[in-house]
Amino acid sequence: MRIDVVSLFPDFMRQCAAVGVVGRAQQRELLQVETWNPRDYATDRHRSVDSSSYGGGPGMVMMIEPLRTTLAAMRAAAAEPVHLVYLSPQGTRLTQGRVEALARLPRIALLCGRYEGVDERLLAHEVDEELSIGDYVLSGGELAAAVVIDAVGRLQDGALNDAQSAEQDSFSDGLLDCPHYAKPVHDALGSVPEVLLSGDHAAIARWRLKQSLGRTWLRRPDLLSQRGLDAPSRALLDEFRREHASRRPTRQDDATG
Ligand code: ADE
């Protein structure tokens, strides 16, 4: 898969895409990340990419022309058609489902705004989809683009070492992930749940699903209402609730109220 990033901070974007799973995916040639700086396509002697906003008010807006030529060069750099995503707080909220759909495309491009954003006319003509990574405002689209690159890059076939880990991710089945434990078995902070040491794969799978259901019920009940539960899952969640009611409170209870 190829991801083109249009950004005034191409070095930052390249560095983000060079580390961890995504960096490895690039080394394995599963993913190619290219950057395009609109400033390189500005024509005046100040290499301007922004101007003040018509109608007044503070803040600058990214102009059409440098972006239009940047996007034309970007589109022409490879044969595949590009699905162009603009990152902004006004976009549709990014979900794992959307990430999975983007990861199946051969080529996407990420347009990162700065200042107050991008001239609306350019967005209307060029952009296929506007995405937000959450209900908060960043000072530019770069961190959001880095989030998309990571989430999409790790889903490329062969990017993750353990083929199963993407399937076990939070959200991949509409539930949050279960708790995980590393060495040692016993510690002053507590012991690893016994079932995980039993070697009984069916019992472990049942425990993990119960924890996933329980966590989702506690932390993201909205996900449970969207997903719905079959009868066995409902019974497992009831079991979790009974156990939860009789356990000692933890710090997380304070944090979440
Ligand atoms: N740019 C600024 N804030 C953003 C957000 N929350 N999501 C995506 N892009 C953004």
Coordinates of C-alpha atoms and ligand atoms in Angstrom, one line a residue:
M1 CA 0.0 0.0 0.0
R2 CA 1.1 3.6 -0.7
I3 CA 0.3 6.5 1.6
D4 CA 1.1 10.1 0.4
V5 CA 1.1 12.8 3.0
V6 CA 0.7 16.4 2.1
S7 CA 2.1 18.5 5.0
L8 CA 4.1 21.6 5.9
F9 CA 6.1 19.3 8.2
P10 CA 7.3 16.4 6.0
D11 CA 10.3 15.6 8.2
F12 CA 8.0 15.0 11.2
M13 CA 5.7 12.8 9.1
R14 CA 8.7 10.7 7.8
Q15 CA 10.0 10.3 11.3
C16 CA 6.6 9.2 12.6
A17 CA 6.4 6.6 9.8
A18 CA 9.9 5.3 10.3
V19 CA 9.5 3.8 13.8
G20 CA 8.0 0.6 15.2
V21 CA 5.6 -1.6 13.3
V22 CA 5.0 1.0 10.5
G23 CA 8.8 1.5 10.0
R24 CA 9.2 -2.3 9.8
A25 CA 6.3 -2.5 7.3
Q26 CA 8.1 0.1 5.1
Q27 CA 11.4 -1.9 5.4
R28 CA 9.5 -5.0 4.3
E29 CA 8.0 -3.0 1.4
L30 CA 4.5 -3.7 2.6
L31 CA 3.9 0.1 2.9
Q32 CA 5.4 3.1 1.1
V33 CA 5.0 6.5 2.8
E34 CA 5.8 9.6 0.6
T35 CA 5.6 13.3 1.7
W36 CA 4.7 16.4 -0.2
N37 CA 5.4 19.9 1.1
P38 CA 3.0 22.6 -0.3
R39 CA 5.7 25.2 0.4
D40 CA 7.8 23.6 -2.4
Y41 CA 5.0 24.4 -4.8
A42 CA 4.5 28.0 -3.7
T43 CA 5.3 30.5 -6.4
D44 CA 5.9 33.9 -4.7
R45 CA 9.3 34.8 -3.2
H46 CA 8.1 34.3 0.4
R47 CA 6.9 30.8 -0.6
S48 CA 3.5 31.7 1.0
V49 CA 1.0 28.9 1.5
D50 CA -1.6 30.8 3.5
S51 CA -3.5 34.1 3.6
S52 CA -6.0 35.8 5.9
S53 CA -9.6 34.6 6.1
Y54 CA -12.2 36.5 4.0
G55 CA -14.9 37.9 6.3
G56 CA -12.2 38.8 8.9
G57 CA -11.2 37.2 12.1
P58 CA -7.9 35.9 13.5
G59 CA -6.0 33.1 11.8
M60 CA -4.8 32.3 8.4
V61 CA -6.2 29.8 5.8
M62 CA -4.2 27.6 3.5
M63 CA -4.6 28.9 -0.1
I64 CA -5.9 26.9 -3.1
E65 CA -3.0 27.3 -5.5
P66 CA 0.0 25.8 -3.8
L67 CA -2.2 22.9 -2.6
R68 CA -3.7 22.4 -6.1
T69 CA -0.2 22.0 -7.7
T70 CA 1.0 19.9 -4.8
L71 CA -1.9 17.5 -5.1
A72 CA -1.5 17.3 -8.9
A73 CA 2.2 16.4 -8.5
M74 CA 1.2 13.9 -5.8
R75 CA -1.5 12.2 -7.9
A76 CA 0.8 12.0 -10.9
A77 CA 3.6 10.3 -8.9
A78 CA 2.0 6.8 -9.1
A79 CA -0.4 5.1 -11.4
E80 CA -3.1 4.1 -8.9
P81 CA -6.0 6.5 -8.2
V82 CA -5.8 8.1 -4.8
H83 CA -8.4 8.3 -2.1
L84 CA -7.7 11.7 -0.5
V85 CA -8.5 12.1 3.2
Y86 CA -8.5 15.5 4.9
L87 CA -7.8 15.5 8.6
S88 CA -9.9 18.0 10.6
P89 CA -12.0 18.2 13.7
Q90 CA -15.0 18.7 11.4
G91 CA -14.6 15.2 9.9
T92 CA -16.4 12.0 10.6
R93 CA -15.0 10.2 13.6
L94 CA -12.3 7.6 12.7
T95 CA -13.2 4.1 13.8
Q96 CA -11.5 0.7 13.5
G97 CA -14.0 -0.1 10.8
R98 CA -13.0 2.9 8.8
V99 CA -9.3 2.1 9.4
E100 CA -9.9 -1.5 8.1
A101 CA -11.6 -0.1 4.9
L102 CA -8.7 2.4 4.3
A103 CA -6.2 -0.4 4.8
R104 CA -7.7 -2.4 2.0
L105 CA -7.1 0.4 -0.6
P106 CA -4.0 0.3 -2.7
R107 CA -3.3 4.0 -2.2
I108 CA -4.5 6.8 0.1
A109 CA -3.3 10.4 0.6
L110 CA -3.6 12.4 3.8
L111 CA -4.0 16.2 3.6
C112 CA -2.8 18.0 6.8
G113 CA -4.2 21.4 7.4
R114 CA -2.5 24.1 9.6
Y115 CA -3.7 27.5 10.8
E116 CA -7.5 27.8 10.6
G117 CA -7.7 25.1 7.9
V118 CA -7.8 24.9 4.1
D119 CA -9.8 27.0 1.6
E120 CA -13.2 25.3 1.4
R121 CA -13.3 25.3 -2.5
L122 CA -10.2 23.1 -2.7
L123 CA -11.6 20.7 -0.1
A124 CA -14.9 20.5 -2.0
H125 CA -13.1 19.6 -5.3
E126 CA -10.3 17.4 -4.2
V127 CA -11.1 15.6 -1.0
D128 CA -12.9 12.3 -0.9
E129 CA -13.4 12.0 2.9
E130 CA -12.9 14.2 5.9
L131 CA -11.8 12.4 9.1
S132 CA -11.4 13.5 12.8
I133 CA -9.5 11.5 15.3
G134 CA -11.6 12.8 18.2
D135 CA -13.5 15.7 19.7
Y136 CA -10.5 17.9 20.5
V137 CA -8.5 20.4 18.5
L138 CA -4.9 19.8 17.4
S139 CA -2.8 22.6 16.0
G140 CA -2.6 20.8 12.7
G141 CA -3.5 17.5 10.9
E142 CA -0.1 15.9 11.2
L143 CA -0.6 14.1 14.5
A144 CA -4.0 12.9 13.2
A145 CA -2.3 11.7 9.9
A146 CA 0.3 9.9 12.0
V147 CA -2.5 8.1 13.8
V148 CA -4.1 7.0 10.5
I149 CA -0.7 5.8 9.1
D150 CA -0.1 3.8 12.2
A151 CA -3.6 2.2 12.4
V152 CA -3.6 1.5 8.7
G153 CA 0.0 0.4 8.4
R154 CA -0.1 -2.2 11.1
L155 CA -3.0 -3.9 9.3
Q156 CA -1.0 -4.5 6.1
D157 CA -0.5 -8.3 5.6
G158 CA 2.8 -9.3 7.2
A159 CA 3.3 -6.1 9.3
L160 CA 2.5 -7.7 12.6
N161 CA 4.6 -10.5 13.7
D162 CA 1.8 -12.5 15.3
A163 CA -0.8 -12.9 12.6
Q164 CA -3.5 -13.2 15.2
S165 CA -2.8 -10.0 17.1
A166 CA -4.8 -7.7 14.8
E167 CA -7.8 -10.0 15.2
Q168 CA -7.5 -9.8 18.9
D169 CA -7.3 -6.0 19.0
S170 CA -9.8 -3.9 20.8
F171 CA -12.7 -2.9 18.5
S172 CA -12.0 -5.6 15.9
D173 CA -15.1 -7.4 17.1
G174 CA -16.8 -4.3 18.6
L175 CA -15.5 -4.9 22.1
L176 CA -12.6 -3.6 24.1
D177 CA -9.6 -5.9 24.6
C178 CA -9.2 -8.1 27.7
P179 CA -6.5 -7.5 30.3
H180 CA -3.0 -8.9 29.6
Y181 CA -0.3 -10.0 32.1
A182 CA 3.5 -10.5 31.8
K183 CA 6.0 -12.1 34.1
P184 CA 6.2 -12.6 37.1
V185 CA 3.1 -14.7 38.1
H186 CA 3.2 -13.3 41.7
D187 CA 4.0 -9.8 42.5
A188 CA 3.3 -7.3 45.4
L189 CA 0.7 -5.8 43.0
G190 CA -1.1 -9.1 42.7
S191 CA -1.1 -12.5 40.9
V192 CA -1.9 -13.4 37.4
P193 CA -5.5 -14.9 37.2
E194 CA -5.1 -18.7 37.6
V195 CA -7.1 -19.6 34.5
L196 CA -4.4 -18.0 32.3
L197 CA -1.9 -20.5 33.7
S198 CA -4.2 -23.5 33.3
G199 CA -3.3 -24.3 29.7
D200 CA -7.0 -24.9 29.2
H201 CA -7.5 -23.0 25.9
A202 CA -11.3 -23.1 26.0
A203 CA -11.4 -21.8 29.6
I204 CA -8.9 -19.0 28.7
A205 CA -10.9 -18.0 25.6
R206 CA -14.1 -17.9 27.8
W207 CA -12.4 -15.8 30.5
R208 CA -11.0 -13.4 27.9
L209 CA -14.4 -12.9 26.2
K210 CA -16.0 -12.3 29.7
Q211 CA -13.4 -9.7 30.5
S212 CA -13.8 -8.0 27.1
L213 CA -17.6 -7.9 27.6
G214 CA -17.2 -6.6 31.2
R215 CA -14.7 -3.9 30.3
T216 CA -16.8 -2.7 27.4
W217 CA -19.9 -2.6 29.7
L218 CA -18.0 -0.6 32.3
R219 CA -16.0 1.7 30.0
R220 CA -17.8 2.0 26.7
P221 CA -21.5 0.9 27.1
D222 CA -22.2 2.8 23.8
L223 CA -20.2 0.1 22.0
L224 CA -22.4 -2.7 23.6
S225 CA -25.6 -1.0 22.5
Q226 CA -24.3 -0.7 19.0
R227 CA -23.2 -4.3 18.8
G228 CA -25.9 -6.2 20.6
L229 CA -25.2 -9.4 22.5
D230 CA -26.3 -13.0 21.8
A231 CA -27.6 -15.1 24.7
P232 CA -24.2 -16.8 25.6
S233 CA -22.5 -13.4 25.7
R234 CA -25.3 -11.9 27.8
A235 CA -24.8 -14.8 30.3
L236 CA -21.1 -14.2 30.4
L237 CA -21.6 -10.5 31.0
D238 CA -24.0 -11.3 33.8
E239 CA -21.3 -13.5 35.4
F240 CA -18.8 -10.6 35.1
R241 CA -21.3 -8.2 36.7
R242 CA -21.8 -10.5 39.7
E243 CA -18.1 -10.9 40.1
H244 CA -17.5 -7.2 39.7
A245 CA -20.1 -6.3 42.3
S246 CA -18.3 -8.5 44.9
R247 CA -14.7 -7.4 44.2
R248 CA -12.5 -4.8 45.9
P249 CA -12.4 -1.3 44.2
T250 CA -9.3 -0.3 42.2
R251 CA -7.7 3.1 41.3
Q252 CA -9.5 2.9 37.9
D253 CA -12.8 3.1 39.7
D254 CA -11.7 6.5 41.1
A255 CA -10.6 7.6 37.7
T256 CA -13.9 6.7 36.0
G257 CA -16.2 7.7 38.9
Ligands
ADE1 N1 -6.7 18.6 13.0 C1 -6.9 19.3 14.2 N2 -7.6 18.7 15.1 C2 -7.9 17.4 14.5 C3 -8.6 16.3 14.9 N3 -9.2 16.2 16.2 N4 -8.7 15.3 14.1 C4 -8.2 15.3 12.9 N5 -7.5 16.4 12.4 C5 -7.4 17.4 13.2

